Coordinates of C-alpha atoms in Angstrom, one line a residue:
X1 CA 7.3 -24.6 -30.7
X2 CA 5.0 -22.1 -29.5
X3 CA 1.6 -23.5 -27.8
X4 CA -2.1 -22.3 -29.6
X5 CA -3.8 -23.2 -26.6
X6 CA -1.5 -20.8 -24.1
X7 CA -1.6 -17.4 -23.7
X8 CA 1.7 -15.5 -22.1
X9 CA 2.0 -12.3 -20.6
X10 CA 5.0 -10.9 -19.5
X11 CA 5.2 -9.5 -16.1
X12 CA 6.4 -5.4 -15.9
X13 CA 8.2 -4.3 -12.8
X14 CA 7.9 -0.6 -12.1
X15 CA 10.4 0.3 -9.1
X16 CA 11.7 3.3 -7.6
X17 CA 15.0 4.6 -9.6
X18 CA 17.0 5.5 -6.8
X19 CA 16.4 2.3 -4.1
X20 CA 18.1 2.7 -0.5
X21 CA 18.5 -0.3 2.0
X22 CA 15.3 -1.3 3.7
X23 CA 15.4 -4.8 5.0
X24 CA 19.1 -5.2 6.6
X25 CA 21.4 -4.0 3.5
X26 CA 18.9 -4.8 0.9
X27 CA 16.9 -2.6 -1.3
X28 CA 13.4 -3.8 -2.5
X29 CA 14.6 -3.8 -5.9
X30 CA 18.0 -6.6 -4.9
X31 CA 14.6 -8.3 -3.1
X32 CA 12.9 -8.9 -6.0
X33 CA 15.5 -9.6 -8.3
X34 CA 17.4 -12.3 -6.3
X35 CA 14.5 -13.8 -4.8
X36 CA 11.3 -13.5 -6.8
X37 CA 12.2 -15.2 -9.9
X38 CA 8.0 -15.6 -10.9
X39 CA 8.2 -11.7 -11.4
X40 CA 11.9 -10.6 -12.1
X41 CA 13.6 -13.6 -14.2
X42 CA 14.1 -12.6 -18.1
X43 CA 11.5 -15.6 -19.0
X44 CA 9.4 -14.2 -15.8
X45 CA 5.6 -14.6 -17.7
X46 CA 1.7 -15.3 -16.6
X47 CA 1.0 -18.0 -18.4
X48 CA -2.9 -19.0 -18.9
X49 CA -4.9 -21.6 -21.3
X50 CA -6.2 -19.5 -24.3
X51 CA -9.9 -20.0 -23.2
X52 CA -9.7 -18.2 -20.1
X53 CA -8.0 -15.5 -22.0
X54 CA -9.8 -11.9 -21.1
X55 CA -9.3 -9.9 -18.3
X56 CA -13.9 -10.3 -17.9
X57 CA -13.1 -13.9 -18.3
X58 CA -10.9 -14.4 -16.0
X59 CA -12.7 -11.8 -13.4
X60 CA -15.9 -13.9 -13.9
X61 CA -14.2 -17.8 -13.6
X62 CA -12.1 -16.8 -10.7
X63 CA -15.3 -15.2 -8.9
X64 CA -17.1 -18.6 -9.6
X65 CA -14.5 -20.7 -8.1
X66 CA -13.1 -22.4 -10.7
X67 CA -9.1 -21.7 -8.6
X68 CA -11.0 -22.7 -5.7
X69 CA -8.4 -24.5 -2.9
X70 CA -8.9 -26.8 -0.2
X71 CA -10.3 -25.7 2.9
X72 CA -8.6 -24.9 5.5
X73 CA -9.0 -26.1 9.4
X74 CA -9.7 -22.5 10.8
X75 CA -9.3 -21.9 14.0
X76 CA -11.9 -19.2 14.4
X77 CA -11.5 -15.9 17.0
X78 CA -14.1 -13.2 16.9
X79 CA -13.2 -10.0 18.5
X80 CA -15.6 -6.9 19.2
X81 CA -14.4 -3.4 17.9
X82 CA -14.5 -0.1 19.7
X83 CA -17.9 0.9 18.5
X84 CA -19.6 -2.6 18.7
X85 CA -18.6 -3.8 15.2
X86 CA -17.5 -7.3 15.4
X87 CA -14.4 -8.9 12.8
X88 CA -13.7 -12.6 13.0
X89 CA -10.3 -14.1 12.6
X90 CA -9.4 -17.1 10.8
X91 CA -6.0 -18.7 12.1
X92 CA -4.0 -21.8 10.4
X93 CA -2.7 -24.2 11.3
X94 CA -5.3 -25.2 13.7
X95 CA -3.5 -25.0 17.0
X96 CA -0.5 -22.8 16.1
X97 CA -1.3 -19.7 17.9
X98 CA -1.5 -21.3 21.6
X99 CA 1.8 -20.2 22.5
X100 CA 2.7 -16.6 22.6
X101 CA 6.5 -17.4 21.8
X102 CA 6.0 -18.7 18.4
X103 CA 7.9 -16.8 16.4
X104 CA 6.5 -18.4 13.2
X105 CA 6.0 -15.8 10.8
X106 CA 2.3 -14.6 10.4
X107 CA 0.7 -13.5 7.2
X108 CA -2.6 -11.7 7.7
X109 CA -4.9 -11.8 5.1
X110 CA -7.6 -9.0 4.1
X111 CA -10.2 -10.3 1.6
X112 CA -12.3 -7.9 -1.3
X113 CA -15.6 -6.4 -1.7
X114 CA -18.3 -9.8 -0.7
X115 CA -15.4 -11.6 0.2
X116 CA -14.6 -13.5 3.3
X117 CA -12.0 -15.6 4.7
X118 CA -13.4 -18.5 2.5
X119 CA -13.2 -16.8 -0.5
X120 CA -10.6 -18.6 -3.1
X121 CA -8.5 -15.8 -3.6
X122 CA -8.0 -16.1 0.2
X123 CA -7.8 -19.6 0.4
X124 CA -4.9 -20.4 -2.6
X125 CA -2.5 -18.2 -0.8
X126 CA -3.3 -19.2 2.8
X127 CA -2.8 -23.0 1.6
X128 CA 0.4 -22.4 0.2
X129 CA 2.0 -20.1 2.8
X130 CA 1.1 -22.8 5.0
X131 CA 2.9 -25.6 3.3
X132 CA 5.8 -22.6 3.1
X133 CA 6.1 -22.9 7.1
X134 CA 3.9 -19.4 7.6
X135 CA 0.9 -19.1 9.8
X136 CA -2.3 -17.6 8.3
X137 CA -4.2 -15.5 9.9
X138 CA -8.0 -14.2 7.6
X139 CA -9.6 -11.4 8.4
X140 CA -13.3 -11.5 8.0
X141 CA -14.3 -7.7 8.1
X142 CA -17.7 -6.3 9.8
X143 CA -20.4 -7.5 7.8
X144 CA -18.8 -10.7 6.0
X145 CA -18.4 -13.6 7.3
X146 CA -19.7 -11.9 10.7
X147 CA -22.8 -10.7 11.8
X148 CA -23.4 -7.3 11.2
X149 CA -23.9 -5.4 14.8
X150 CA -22.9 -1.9 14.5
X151 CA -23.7 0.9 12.6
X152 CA -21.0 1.1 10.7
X153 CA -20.1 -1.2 7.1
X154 CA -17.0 -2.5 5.8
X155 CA -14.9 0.0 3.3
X156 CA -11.3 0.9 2.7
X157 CA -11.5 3.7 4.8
X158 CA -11.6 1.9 7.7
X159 CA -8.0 1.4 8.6
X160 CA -9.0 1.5 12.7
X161 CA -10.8 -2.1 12.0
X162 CA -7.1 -3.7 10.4
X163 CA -5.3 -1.6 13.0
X164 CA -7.1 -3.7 15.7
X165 CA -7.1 -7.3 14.0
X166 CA -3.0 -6.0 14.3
X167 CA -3.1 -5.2 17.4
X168 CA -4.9 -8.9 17.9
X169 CA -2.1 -10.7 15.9
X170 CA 0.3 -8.8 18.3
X171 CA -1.1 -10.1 21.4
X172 CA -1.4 -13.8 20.0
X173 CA 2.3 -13.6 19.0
X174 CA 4.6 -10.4 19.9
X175 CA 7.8 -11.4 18.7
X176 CA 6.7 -13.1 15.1
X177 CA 7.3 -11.0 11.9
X178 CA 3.7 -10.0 10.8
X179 CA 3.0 -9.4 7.0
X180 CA 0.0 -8.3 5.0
X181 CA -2.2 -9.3 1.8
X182 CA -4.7 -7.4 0.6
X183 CA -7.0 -8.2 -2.5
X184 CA -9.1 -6.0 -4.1
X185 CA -11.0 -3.5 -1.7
X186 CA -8.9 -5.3 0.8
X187 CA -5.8 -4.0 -1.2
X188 CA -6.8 -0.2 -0.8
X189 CA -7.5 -0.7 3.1
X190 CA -4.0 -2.6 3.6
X191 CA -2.5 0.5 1.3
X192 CA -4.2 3.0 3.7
X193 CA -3.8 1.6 6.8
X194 CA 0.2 1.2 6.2
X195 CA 0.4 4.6 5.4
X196 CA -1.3 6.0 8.0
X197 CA 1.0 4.0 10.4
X198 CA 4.2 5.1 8.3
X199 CA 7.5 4.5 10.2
X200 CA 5.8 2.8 12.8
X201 CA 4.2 0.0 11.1
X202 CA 4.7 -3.5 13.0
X203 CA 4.5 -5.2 9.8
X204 CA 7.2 -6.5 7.8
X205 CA 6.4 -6.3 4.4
X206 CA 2.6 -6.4 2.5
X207 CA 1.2 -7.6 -0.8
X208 CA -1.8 -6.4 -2.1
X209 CA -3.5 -7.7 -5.0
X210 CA -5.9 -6.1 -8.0
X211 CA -6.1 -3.0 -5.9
X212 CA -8.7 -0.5 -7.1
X213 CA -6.0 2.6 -6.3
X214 CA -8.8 5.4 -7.1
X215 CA -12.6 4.6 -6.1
X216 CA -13.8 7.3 -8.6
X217 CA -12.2 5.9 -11.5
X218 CA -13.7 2.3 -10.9
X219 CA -17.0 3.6 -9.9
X220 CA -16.5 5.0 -14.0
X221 CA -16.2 1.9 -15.3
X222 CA -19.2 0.6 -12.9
X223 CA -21.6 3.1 -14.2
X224 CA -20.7 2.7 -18.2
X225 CA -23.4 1.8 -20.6
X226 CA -21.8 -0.1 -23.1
X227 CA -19.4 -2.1 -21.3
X228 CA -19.7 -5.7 -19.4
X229 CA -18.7 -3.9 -16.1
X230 CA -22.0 -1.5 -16.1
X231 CA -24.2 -3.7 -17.9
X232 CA -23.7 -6.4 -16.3
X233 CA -21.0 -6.9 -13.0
X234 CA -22.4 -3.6 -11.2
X235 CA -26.2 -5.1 -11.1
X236 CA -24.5 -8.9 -10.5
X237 CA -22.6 -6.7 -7.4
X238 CA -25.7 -4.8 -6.4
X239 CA -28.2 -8.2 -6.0
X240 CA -24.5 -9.4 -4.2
X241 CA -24.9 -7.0 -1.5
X242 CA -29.1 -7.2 -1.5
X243 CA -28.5 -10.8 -0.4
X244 CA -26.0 -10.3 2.4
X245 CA -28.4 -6.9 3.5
X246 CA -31.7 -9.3 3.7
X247 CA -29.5 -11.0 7.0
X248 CA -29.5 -7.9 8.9
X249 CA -31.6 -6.2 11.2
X250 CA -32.6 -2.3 11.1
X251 CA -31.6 -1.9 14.5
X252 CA -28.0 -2.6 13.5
X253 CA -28.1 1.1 12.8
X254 CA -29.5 2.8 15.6
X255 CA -26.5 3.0 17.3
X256 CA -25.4 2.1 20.8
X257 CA -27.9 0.1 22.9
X258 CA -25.0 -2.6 22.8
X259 CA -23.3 -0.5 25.1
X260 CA -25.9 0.0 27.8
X261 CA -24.4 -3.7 29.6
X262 CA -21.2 -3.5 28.3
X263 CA -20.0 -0.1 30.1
X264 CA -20.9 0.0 33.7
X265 CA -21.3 3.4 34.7
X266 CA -20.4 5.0 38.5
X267 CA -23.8 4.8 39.6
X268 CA -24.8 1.0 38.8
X269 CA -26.9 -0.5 40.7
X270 CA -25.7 -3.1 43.0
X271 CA -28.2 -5.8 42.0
X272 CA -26.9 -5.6 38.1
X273 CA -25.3 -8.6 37.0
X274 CA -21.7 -7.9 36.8
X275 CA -20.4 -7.3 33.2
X276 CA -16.8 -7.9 33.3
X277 CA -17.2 -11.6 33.2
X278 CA -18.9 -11.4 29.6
X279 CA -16.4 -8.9 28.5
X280 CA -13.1 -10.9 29.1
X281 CA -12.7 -13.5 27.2
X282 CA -14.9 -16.0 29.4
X283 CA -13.8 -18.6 31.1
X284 CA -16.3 -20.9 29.7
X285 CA -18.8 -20.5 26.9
X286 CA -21.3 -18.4 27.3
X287 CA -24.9 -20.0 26.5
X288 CA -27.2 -18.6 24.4
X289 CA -30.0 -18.3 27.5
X290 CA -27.4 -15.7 29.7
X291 CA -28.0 -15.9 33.7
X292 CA -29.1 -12.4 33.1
X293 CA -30.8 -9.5 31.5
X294 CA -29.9 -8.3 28.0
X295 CA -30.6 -4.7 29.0
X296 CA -29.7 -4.1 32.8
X297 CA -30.3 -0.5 33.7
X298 CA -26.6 0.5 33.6
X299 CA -25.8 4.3 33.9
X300 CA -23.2 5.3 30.9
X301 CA -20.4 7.7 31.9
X302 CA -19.9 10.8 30.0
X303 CA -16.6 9.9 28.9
X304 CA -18.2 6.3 27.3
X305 CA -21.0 8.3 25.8
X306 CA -19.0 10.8 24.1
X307 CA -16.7 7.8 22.7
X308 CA -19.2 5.5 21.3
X309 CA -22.0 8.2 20.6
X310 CA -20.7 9.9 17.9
X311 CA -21.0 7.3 14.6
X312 CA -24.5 5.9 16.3
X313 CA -25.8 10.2 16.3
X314 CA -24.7 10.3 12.6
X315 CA -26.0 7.7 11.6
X316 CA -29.2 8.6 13.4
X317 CA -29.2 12.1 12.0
X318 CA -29.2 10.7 8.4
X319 CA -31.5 7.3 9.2
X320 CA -35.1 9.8 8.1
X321 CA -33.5 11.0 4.6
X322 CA -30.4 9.5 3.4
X323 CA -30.4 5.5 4.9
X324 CA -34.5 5.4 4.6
X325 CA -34.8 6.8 0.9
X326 CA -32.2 3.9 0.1
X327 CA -34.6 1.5 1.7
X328 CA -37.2 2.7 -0.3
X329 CA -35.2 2.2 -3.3
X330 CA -33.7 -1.1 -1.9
X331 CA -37.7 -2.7 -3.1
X332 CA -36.1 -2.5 -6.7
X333 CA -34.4 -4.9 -8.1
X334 CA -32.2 -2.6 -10.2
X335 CA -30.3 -2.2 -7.1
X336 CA -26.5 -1.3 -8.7
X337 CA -23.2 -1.5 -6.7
X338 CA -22.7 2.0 -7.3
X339 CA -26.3 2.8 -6.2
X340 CA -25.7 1.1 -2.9
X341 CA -22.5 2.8 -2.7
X342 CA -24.4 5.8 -3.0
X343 CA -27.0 5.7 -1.1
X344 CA -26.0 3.5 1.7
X345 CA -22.3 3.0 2.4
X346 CA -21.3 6.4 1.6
X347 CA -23.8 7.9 4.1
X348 CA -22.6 5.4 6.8
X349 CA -18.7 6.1 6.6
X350 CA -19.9 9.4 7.6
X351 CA -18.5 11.0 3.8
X352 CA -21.1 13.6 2.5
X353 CA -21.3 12.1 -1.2
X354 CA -19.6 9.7 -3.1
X355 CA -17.2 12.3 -4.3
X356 CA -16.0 12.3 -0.3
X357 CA -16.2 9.3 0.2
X358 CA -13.9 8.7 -2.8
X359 CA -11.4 10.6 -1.5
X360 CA -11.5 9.3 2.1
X361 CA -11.4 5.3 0.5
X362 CA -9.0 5.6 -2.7
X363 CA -5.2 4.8 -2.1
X364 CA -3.0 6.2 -4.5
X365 CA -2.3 9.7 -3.0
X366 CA -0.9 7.8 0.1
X367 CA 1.2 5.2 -1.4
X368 CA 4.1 8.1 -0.8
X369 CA 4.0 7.7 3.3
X370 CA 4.6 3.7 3.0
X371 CA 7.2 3.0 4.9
X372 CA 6.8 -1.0 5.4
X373 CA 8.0 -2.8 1.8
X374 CA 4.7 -3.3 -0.4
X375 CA 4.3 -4.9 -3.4
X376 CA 1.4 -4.0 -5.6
X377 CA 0.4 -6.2 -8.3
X378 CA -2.5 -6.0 -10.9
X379 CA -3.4 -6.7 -14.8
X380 CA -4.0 -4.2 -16.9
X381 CA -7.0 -6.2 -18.4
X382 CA -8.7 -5.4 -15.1
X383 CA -12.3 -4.5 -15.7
X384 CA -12.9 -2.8 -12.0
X385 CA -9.9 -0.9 -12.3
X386 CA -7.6 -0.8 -16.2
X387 CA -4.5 -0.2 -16.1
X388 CA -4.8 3.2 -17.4
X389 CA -5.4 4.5 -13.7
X390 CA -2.4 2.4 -12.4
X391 CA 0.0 5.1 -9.8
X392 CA 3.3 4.2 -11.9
X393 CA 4.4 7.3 -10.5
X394 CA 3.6 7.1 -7.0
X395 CA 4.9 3.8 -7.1
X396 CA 8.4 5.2 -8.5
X397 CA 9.0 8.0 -6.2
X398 CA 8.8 5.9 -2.7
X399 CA 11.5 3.2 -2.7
X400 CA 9.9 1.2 -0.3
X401 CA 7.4 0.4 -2.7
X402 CA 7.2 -1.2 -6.1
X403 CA 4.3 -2.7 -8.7
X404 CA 4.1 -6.0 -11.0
X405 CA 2.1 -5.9 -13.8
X406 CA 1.2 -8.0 -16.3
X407 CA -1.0 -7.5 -19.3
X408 CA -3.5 -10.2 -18.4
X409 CA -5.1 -11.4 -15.3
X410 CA -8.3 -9.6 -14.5
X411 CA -9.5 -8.9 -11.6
X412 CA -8.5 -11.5 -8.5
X413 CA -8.2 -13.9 -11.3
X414 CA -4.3 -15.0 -12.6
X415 CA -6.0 -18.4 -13.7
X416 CA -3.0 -20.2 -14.8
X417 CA -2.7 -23.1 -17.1
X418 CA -1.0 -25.5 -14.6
X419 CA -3.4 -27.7 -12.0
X420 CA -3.4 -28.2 -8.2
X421 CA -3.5 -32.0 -6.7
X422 CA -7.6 -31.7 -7.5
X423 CA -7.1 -30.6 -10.5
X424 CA -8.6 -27.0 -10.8
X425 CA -6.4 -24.2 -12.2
X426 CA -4.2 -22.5 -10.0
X427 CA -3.9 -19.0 -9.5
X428 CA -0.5 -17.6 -10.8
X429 CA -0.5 -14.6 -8.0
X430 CA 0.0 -16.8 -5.7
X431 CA 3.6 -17.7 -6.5
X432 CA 5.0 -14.1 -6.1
X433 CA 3.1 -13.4 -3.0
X434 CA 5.3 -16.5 -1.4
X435 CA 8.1 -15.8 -2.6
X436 CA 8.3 -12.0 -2.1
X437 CA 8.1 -13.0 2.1
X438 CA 10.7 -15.6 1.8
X439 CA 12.8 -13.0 0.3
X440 CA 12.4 -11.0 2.8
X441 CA 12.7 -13.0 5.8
X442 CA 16.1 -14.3 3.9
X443 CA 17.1 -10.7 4.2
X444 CA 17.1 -11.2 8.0
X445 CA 14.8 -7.9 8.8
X446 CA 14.9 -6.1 12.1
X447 CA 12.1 -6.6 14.5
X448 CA 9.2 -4.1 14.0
X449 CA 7.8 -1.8 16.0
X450 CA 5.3 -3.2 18.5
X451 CA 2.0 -1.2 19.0
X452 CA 1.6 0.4 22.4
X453 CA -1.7 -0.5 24.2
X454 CA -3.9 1.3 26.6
X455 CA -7.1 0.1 28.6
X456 CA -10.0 2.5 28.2
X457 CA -14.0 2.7 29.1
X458 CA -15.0 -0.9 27.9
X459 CA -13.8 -3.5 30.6
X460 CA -11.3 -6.1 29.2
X461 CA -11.4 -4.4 25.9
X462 CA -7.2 -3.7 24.6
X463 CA -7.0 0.0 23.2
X464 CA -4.5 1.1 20.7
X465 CA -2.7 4.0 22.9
X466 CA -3.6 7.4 22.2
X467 CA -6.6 5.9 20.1
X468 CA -10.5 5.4 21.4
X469 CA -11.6 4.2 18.0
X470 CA -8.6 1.1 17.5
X471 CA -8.7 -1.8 20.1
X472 CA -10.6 -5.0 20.3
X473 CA -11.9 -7.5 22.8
X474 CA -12.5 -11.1 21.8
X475 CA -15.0 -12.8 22.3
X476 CA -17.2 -16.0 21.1
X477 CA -19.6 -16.8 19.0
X478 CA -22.1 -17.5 21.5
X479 CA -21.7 -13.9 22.8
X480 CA -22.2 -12.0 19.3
X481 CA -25.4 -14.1 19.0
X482 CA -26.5 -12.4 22.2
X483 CA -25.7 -8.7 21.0
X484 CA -29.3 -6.9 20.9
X485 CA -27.7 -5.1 17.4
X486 CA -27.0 -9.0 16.4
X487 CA -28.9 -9.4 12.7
X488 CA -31.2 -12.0 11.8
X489 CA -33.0 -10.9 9.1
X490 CA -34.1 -7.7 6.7
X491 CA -36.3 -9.5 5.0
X492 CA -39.3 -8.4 6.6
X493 CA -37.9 -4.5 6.9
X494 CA -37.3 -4.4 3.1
X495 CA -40.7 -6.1 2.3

């Protein structure tokens, strides 16, 4: 007897017609029938209580925490990036990266738009892939989660920040099988990044989740006047991003000055305090009152200069018109996601317009150069993205890449009518996301290939090779607190 009070949606896999082997003898679409049984059985359904029914329903409840997980014990690991951006690393279990031989498997996780590594569309996955014998590893991205202290913002164009936190994981653990979830803007950069590394990827396999495939299309639905999404989730996503913007400083975006003690130049002057010994990871913690200066006089080589200048002059050359007129408009409090998109993060990728910037952050035209097995899944009751826009297509023509969708779910939502131990709804997504990489490991996969490193003009600091904008050196808290861009508060610059 059918239930009143549940709602079912069946799931719709859309896979490549003519699959080829890609982990051992297996194609992706064997993968998914033999071990993913949540999205391939014939009774395979999303299954939700009738009053979170609605895709804006269950966007809204999942936002507010209603799936929230337990916590986890994070093991927390910040890391500096190549142009003084800083990402922090969550790791779980607490303890289970302290030997470089583990070759537990590692998921990394890459949270939305707002998000962070506590977000509960990070933590409900991260809890069960731990109880499934996988390490976690959540990526808080520049400006969430992290202080902001460089001139640059999070977006889905930044695939150099995920390449590094890779090339991170990889020095923590080189011989582990890596994998990726993305969720939401987090999705696109996950998308972007494995096709830019194509057939050299050192990850396994990747799930992203609600991805927003084309920017342009979602910023549509953002800026409609007779829908919830622009009446009212684009201004709810605008005073969003006004409260995380009051907690940094204007001189996060004047560029470089972090560089004047990081990068000792050939003619230093004997008396400055050494700087190696803050850039390694130190030895013991550094304390917030440093044994010396904040601003030696340190001589930058040209070869530094030319490295790290380049965002900082950009961003300097647009500070009087573009960044300024949005601080002007920032008093408001009609202050839209897709005015701030506009007007603020737009200008600081370096894109022209949105229109570029569009173009430079959206994912579907390079779903066909994924060469790592990736599964997308998304609702077609998403109100950031509908399923209208979904690349069924794209999806079909690479074989190492295929899409579940159901008809419900939202966005980041998947509230299911079953409970965890405290009682809250679970999130359905989760299920396929855990079994999808214990299909794969069954399929016994070769090793990946590892990511060559370099060391360039920042002491300590690991570079990608061949790359000046992808490496990281970690770091503590203690020593981001010391960075002259560190933020403390807009509050005052806005006023």
């Amino acid at each position: 007897m059918r239930n009143a009070f549940v709602s079912s949606s069946p799931v719709t896999l859309i896979q490549s017609p003519s699959p080829i082997p890609i982990v051992g003898t297996k194609t992706l679409t064997s993968i998914l029938r033999e071990s993913v049984p949540s999205l391939s059985s014939p009774n395979a359904t999303f299954k939700c209580n009738s009053f979170f029914k609605g895709g804006m329903r269950q966007t809204l409840l999942a936002s507010m925490g209603i799936t929230k997980a337990a916590a986890l014990d994070y093991e927390r690991r910040n890391i500096i990036l190549t142009d003084g951006g800083c990402s922090r690393i969550d790791l779980a279990p607490h303890g289970s990266f302290s030997s470089r031989e583990d070759t537990r498997p590692i998921v990394i996780l890459v949270h939305g738009i707002l998000g962070n590594s506590e977000a509960p569309y990070i933590l409900a996955p991260a809890n069960e892939l731990v109880a499934n014998g996988f390490r976690v590893a959540a990526v808080n991205l520049r400006g969430c989660g992290i202080r902001l202290t460089s001139a640059a913002y999070h977006d889905a164009g930044k695939t150099g920040d995920l390449k590094s936190v890779l090339l991170y994981i990889q020095s923590l653990a080189p011989s582990a099988h890596k994998f990726l979830v993305g969720c939401s803007l987090g999705a696109d950069l996950v998308t972007n990044t494995l096709a830019e590394l194509g057939e050299d990827s050192p990850v396994t396999a990747a799930v992203t989740v609600s991805n927003v495939f084309q920017y342009e299309k979602c910023f549509q639905e953002l800026k409609s006047k007779t829908t919830m999404m622009g009446l009212v989730i684009n201004k709810i996503l605008g005073s969003r991003y006004k409260k995380l913007m009051s907690e940094v400083e204007p001189e996060a975006f004047q560029g470089d000055p972090w560089i004047t003690y990081l990068i000792p130049g050939p003619s230093t002057p004997s008396t400055t305090p050494p700087v190696a010994p803050v850039c390694s990871p130190p030895q013991t913690p550094i304390s917030v009152d440093p044994p010396f200066p904040l601003t030696p006089t340190i001589t930058i080589s040209e070869e530094a200069t030319s490295i790290f200048s380049t965002p900082a002059t950009t961003i300097r050359s647009s500070v009087d018109t573009r960044v300024h007129s949005f601080l002007d408009t920032f008093k408001s409090r009609n202050i839209t996601m897709t005015s701030f998109s506009r007007d603020f993060i737009a200008p600081l990728s370096g894109a022209s317009d949105v229109a570029e910037f569009c173009d430079t952050t959206s994912s579907a035209p390079r779903i066909r150069d994924i060469r790592t097995p990736t599964l997308f899944i998304n609702a077609m009751d998403d109100p950031m993205y509908p399923g209208k826009y979904l690349p069924f297509d794209a999806v079909c023509r690479n074989p190492y890449t295929a899409m579940a969708v159901t008809a419900r779910g939202g966005h980041l939502g998947w509230i299911s009518n079953e409970k965890n131990p405290d009682g809250r709804p679970t999130q359905w997504v989760v299920g396929p996301i855990v079994e999808f990489f214990k299909g794969i490991l069954e399929a016994q996969p070769a090793a990946r290939p590892m990511m060559s490193t370099s060391r360039g003009p920042v002491p300590g600091m690991t570079y990608l090779r061949g790359s000046e904008i992808v490496g990281f050196l970690p770091t503590s808290d203690s020593f981001i607190r010391l960075l002259p861009l560190a933020p403390k508060t807009l509050g005052r610059f806005f006023s």
